[in-house]
PDB file of C-alpha atoms in Angstrom:
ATOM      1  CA  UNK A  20     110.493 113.747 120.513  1.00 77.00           C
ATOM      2  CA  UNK A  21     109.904 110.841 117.678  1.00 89.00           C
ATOM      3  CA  UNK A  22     107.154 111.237 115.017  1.00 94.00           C
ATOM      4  CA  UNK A  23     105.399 108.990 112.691  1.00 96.00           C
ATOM      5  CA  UNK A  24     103.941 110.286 109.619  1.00 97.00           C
ATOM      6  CA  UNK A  25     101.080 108.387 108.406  1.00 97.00           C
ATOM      7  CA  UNK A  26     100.263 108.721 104.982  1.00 97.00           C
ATOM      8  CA  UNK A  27      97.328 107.494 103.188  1.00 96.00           C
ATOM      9  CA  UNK A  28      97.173 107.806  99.604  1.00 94.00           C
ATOM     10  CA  UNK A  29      96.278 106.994  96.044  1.00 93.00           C
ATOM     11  CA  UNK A  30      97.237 105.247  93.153  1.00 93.00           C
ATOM     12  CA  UNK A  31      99.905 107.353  91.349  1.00 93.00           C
ATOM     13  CA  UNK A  32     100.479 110.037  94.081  1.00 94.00           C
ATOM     14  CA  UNK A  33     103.940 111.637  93.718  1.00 95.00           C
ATOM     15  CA  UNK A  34     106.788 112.071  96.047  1.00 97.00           C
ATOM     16  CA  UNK A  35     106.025 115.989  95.764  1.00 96.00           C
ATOM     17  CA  UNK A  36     102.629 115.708  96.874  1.00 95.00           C
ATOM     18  CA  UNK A  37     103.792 113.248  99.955  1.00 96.00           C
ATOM     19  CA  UNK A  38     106.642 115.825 100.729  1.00 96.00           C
ATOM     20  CA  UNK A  39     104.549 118.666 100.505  1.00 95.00           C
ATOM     21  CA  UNK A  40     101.786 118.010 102.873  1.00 96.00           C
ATOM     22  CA  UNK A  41     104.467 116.145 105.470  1.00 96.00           C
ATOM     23  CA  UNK A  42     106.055 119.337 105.443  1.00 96.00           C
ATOM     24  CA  UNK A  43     102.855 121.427 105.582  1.00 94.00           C
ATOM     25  CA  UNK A  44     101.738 119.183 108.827  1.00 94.00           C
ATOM     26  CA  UNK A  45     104.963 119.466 110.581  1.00 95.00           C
ATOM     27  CA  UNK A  46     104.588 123.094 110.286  1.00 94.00           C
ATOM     28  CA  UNK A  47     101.308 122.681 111.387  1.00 90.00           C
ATOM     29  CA  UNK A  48     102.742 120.951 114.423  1.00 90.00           C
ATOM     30  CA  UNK A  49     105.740 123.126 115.341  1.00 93.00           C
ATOM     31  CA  UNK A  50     107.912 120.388 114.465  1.00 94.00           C
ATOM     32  CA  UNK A  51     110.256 119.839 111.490  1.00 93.00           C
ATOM     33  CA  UNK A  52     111.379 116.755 109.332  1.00 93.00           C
ATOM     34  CA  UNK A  53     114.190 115.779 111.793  1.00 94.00           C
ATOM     35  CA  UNK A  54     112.033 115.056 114.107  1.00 94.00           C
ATOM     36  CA  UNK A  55     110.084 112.027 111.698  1.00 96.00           C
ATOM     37  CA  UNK A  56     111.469 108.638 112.720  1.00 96.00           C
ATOM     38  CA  UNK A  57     109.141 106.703 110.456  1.00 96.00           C
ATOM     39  CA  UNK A  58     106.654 107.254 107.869  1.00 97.00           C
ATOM     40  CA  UNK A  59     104.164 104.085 107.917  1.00 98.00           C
ATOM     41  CA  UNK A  60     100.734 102.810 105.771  1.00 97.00           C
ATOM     42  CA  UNK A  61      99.139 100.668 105.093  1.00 97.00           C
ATOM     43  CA  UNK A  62     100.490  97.068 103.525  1.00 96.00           C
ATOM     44  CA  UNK A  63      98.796  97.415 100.503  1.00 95.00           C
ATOM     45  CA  UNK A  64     100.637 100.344  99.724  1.00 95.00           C
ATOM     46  CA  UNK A  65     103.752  99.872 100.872  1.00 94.00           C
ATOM     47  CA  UNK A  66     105.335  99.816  96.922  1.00 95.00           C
ATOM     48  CA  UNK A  67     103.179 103.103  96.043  1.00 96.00           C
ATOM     49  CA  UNK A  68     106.788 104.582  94.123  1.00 97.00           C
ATOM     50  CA  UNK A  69     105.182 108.210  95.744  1.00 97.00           C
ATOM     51  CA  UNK A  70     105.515 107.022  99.331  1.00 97.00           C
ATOM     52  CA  UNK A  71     108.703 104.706  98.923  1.00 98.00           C
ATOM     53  CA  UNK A  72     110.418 107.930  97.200  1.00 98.00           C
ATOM     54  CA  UNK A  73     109.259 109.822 100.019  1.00 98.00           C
ATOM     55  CA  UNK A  74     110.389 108.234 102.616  1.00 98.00           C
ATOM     56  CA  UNK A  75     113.684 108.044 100.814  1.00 98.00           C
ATOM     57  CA  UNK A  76     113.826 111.880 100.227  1.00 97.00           C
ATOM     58  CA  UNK A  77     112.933 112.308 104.238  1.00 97.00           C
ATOM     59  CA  UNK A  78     115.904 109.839 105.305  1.00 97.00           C
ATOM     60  CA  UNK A  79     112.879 107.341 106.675  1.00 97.00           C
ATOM     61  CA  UNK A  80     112.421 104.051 106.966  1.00 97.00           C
ATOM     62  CA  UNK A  81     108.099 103.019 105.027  1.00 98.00           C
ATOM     63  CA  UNK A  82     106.728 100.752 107.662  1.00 97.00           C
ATOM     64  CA  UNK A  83     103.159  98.737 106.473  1.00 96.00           C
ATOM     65  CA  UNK A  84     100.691  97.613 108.357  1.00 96.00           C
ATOM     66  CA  UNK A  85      98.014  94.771 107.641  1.00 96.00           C
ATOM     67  CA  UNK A  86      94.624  96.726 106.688  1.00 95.00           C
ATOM     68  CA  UNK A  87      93.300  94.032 109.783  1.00 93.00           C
ATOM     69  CA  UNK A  88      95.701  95.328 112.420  1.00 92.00           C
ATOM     70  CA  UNK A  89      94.445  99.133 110.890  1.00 93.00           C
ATOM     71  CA  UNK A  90      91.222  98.410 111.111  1.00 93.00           C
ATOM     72  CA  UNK A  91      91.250  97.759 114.980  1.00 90.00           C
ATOM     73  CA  UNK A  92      92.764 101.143 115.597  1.00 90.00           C
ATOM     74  CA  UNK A  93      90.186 103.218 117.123  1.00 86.00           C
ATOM     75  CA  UNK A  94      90.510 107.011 114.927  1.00 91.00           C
ATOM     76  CA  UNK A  95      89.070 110.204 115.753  1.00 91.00           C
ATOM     77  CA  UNK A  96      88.252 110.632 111.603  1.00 91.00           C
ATOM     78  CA  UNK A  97      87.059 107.234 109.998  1.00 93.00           C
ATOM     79  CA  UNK A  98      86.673 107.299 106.237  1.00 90.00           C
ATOM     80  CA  UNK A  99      83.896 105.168 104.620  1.00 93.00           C
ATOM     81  CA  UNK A 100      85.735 105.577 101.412  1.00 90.00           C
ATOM     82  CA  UNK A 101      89.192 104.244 103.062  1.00 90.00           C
ATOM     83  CA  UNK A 102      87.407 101.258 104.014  1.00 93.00           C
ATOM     84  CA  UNK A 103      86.184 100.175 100.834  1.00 93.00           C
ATOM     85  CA  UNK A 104      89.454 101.243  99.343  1.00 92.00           C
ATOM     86  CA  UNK A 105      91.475  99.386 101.271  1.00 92.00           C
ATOM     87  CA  UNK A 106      89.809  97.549 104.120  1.00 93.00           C
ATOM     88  CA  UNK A 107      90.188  99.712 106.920  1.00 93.00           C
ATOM     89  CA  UNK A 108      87.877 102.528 108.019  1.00 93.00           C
ATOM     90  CA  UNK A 109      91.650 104.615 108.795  1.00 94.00           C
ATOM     91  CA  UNK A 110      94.810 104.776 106.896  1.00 95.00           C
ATOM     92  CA  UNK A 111      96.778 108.275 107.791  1.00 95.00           C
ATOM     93  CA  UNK A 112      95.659 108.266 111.456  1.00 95.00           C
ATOM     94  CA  UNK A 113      95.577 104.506 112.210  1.00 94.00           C
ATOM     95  CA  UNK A 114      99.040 103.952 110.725  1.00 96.00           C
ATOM     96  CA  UNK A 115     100.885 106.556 112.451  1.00 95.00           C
ATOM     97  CA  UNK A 116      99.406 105.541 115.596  1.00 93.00           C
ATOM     98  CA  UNK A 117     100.252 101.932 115.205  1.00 92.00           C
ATOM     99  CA  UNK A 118     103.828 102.446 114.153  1.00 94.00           C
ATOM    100  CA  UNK A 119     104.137 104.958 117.069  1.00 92.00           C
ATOM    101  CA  UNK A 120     103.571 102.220 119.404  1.00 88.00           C
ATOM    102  CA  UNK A 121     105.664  99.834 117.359  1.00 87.00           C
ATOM    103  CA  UNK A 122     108.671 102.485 117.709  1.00 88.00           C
ATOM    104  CA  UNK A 123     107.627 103.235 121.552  1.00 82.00           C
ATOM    105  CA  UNK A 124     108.085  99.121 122.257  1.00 80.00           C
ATOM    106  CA  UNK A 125     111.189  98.609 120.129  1.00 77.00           C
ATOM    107  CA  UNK A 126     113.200 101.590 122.088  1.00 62.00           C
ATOM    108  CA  UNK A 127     112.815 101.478 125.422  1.00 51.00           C
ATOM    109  CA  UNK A 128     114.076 103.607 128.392  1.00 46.00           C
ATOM    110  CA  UNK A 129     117.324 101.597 127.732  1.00 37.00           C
ATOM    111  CA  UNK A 130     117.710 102.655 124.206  1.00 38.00           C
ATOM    112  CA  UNK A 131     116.835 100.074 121.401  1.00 38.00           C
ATOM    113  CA  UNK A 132     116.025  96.715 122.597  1.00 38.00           C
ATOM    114  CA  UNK A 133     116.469  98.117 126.120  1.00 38.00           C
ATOM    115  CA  UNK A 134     115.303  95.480 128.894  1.00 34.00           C
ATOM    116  CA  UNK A 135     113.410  97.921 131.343  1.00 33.00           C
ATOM    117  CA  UNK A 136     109.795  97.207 129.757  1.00 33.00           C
ATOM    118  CA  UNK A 137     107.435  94.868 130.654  1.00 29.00           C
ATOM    119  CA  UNK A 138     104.003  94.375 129.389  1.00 30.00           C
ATOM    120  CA  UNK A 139     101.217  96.221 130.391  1.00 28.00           C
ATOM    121  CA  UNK A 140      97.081  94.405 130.841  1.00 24.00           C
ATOM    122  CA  UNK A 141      95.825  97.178 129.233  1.00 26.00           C
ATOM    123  CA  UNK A 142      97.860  96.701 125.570  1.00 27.00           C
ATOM    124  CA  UNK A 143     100.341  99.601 126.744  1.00 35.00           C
ATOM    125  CA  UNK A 144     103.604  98.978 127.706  1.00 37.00           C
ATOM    126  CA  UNK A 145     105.412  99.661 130.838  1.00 35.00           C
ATOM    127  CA  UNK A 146     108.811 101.133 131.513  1.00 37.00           C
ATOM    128  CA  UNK A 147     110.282 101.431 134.771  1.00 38.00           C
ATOM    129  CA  UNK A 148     111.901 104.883 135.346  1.00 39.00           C
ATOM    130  CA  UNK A 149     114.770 105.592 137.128  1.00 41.00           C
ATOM    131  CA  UNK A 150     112.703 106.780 139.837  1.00 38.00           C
ATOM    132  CA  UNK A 151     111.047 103.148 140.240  1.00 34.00           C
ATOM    133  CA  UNK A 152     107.761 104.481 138.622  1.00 33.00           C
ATOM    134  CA  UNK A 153     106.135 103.264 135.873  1.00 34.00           C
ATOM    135  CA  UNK A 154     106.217 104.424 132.490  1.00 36.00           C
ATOM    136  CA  UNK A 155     103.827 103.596 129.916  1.00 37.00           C
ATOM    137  CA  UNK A 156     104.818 103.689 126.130  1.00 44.00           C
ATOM    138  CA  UNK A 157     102.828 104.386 123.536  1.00 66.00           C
ATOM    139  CA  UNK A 158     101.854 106.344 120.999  1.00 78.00           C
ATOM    140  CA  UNK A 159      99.201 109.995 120.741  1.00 87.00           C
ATOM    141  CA  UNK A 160      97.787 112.173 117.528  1.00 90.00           C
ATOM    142  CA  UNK A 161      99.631 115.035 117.549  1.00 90.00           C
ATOM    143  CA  UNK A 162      97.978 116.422 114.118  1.00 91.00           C
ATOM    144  CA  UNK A 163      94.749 113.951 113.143  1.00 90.00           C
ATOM    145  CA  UNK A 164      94.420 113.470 109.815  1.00 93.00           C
ATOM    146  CA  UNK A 165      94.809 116.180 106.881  1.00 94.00           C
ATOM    147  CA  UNK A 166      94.535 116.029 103.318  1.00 92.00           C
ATOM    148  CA  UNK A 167      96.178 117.930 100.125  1.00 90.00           C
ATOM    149  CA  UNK A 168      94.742 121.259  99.162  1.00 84.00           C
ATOM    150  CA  UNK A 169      95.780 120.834  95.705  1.00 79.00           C
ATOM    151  CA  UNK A 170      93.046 119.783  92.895  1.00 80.00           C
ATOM    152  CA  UNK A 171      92.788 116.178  93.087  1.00 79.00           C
ATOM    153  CA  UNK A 172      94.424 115.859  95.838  1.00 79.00           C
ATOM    154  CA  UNK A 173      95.945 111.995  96.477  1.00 88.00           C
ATOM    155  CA  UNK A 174      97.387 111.958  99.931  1.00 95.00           C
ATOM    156  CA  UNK A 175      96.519 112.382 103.390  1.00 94.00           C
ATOM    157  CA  UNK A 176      98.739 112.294 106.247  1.00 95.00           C
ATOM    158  CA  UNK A 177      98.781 112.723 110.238  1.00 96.00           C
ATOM    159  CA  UNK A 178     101.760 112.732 112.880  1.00 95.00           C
ATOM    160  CA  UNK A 179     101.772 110.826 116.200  1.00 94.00           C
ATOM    161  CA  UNK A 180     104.406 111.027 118.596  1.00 91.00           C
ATOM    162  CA  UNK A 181     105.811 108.143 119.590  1.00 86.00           C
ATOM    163  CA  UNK A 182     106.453 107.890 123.613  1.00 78.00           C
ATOM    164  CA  UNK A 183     109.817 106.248 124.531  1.00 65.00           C
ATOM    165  CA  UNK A 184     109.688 105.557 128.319  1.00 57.00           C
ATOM    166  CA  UNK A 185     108.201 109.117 128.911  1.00 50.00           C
ATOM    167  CA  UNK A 186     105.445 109.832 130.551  1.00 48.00           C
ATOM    168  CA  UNK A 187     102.238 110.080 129.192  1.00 47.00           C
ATOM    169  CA  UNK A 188      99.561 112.917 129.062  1.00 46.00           C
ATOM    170  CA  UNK A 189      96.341 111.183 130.308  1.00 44.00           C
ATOM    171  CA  UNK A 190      93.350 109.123 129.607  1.00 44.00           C
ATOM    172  CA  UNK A 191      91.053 112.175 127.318  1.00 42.00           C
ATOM    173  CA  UNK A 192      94.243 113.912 126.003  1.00 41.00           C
ATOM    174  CA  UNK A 193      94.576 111.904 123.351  1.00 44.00           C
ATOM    175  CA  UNK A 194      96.372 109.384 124.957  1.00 39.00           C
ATOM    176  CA  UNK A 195      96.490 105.949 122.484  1.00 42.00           C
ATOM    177  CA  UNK A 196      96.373 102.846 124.924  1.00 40.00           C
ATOM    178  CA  UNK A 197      96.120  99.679 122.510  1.00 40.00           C
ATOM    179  CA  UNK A 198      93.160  99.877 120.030  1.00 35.00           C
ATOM    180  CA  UNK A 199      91.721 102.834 122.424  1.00 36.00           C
ATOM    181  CA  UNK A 200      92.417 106.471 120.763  1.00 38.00           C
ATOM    182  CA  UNK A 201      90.880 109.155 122.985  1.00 34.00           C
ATOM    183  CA  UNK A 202      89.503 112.371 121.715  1.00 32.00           C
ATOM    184  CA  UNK A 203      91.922 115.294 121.429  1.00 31.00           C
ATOM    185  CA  UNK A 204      90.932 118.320 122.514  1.00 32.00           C
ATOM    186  CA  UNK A 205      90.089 120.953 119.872  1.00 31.00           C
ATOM    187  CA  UNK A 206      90.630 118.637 117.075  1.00 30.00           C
ATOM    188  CA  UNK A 207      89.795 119.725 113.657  1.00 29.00           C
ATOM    189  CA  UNK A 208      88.585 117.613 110.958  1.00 28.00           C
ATOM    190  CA  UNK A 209      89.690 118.317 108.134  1.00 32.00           C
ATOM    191  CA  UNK A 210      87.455 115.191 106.127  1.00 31.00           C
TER     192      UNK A 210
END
């Protein structure tokens, strides 16, 4: 299983602080840091020395995303203050969803750059199996968004799982199809 850590955070957050709650979450989530394929942001961010260091320390590539593509990433936890910070209502949750996608289309059922996808109408894409059936790929909240418990806290983070070819839970499981995010069941906010 591939995760994507997204991370949100502020001006002068540490690597510590990054580490600490990634590690915290994938506890959370039963899973542990091998299992991280990716940590992503947003692009206004991406040379934040906390989250480059962290990604570093957790053998990860930082992917950034434009705040535009972000904002069009329907979230089960907008944040009025993210938007005026950065110019999108999600940073954590958005960004791990839209680089889970990004890894689920760039590894295919044939591996990276594998040729058995073709694109889906509804923004997904589709794999076909070994079987002949179709696959979508794509990307689900595993753990929606969390945030530091320590005293002025700086980061917030959430895991999606990026789907490779597998198939997916569906439609009202949390299921991301495009810009669509559908509730998870039992999820927490944790604003």
């Amino acid at each position: 299983m591939s995760l994507v850590v997204g991370v949100g955070a502020r001006r002068g957050v540490t690597a510590r602080e990054v580490c600490d709650l990634v590690a915290a979450v994938l506890r959370e989530a039963g899973r542990g840091p091998g299992d991280v394929v990716a940590l992503a942001t947003v692009a206004a961010k991406a040379g934040e020395p906390g989250l480059v260091e962290a990604a570093a320390r957790l053998g990860v590539p930082l992917r950034a995303h434009p705040a535009d593509v972000l904002a069009r990433v329907r979230v089960p936890h907008p944040s009025d203050a993210a938007l005026a910070a950065t110019g999108t209502p999600s940073v954590a949750e958005a960004a791990a969803l839209a680089e889970a996608v990004a890894v689920a289309r760039t590894t295919g059922p044939d591996g990276p750059g594998g040729t058995g996808r073709t694109s889906g109408t509804d923004g997904a894409d589709r794999a076909d199996g070994a079987d002949g059936a179709d696959r979508l790929t794509g990307g689900e909240l595993l753990v929606p968004k969390r945030r530091s418990a320590s005293p002025g806290a700086r980061v917030t983070c959430a895991v999606a799982v990026a789907y490779r070819g597998e198939r997916l839970p569906p439609e009202g499981s949390g299921y991301h199809r495009g810009d669509a995010v559908f509730d998870l069941p039992g999820a927490v906010s944790n604003r």
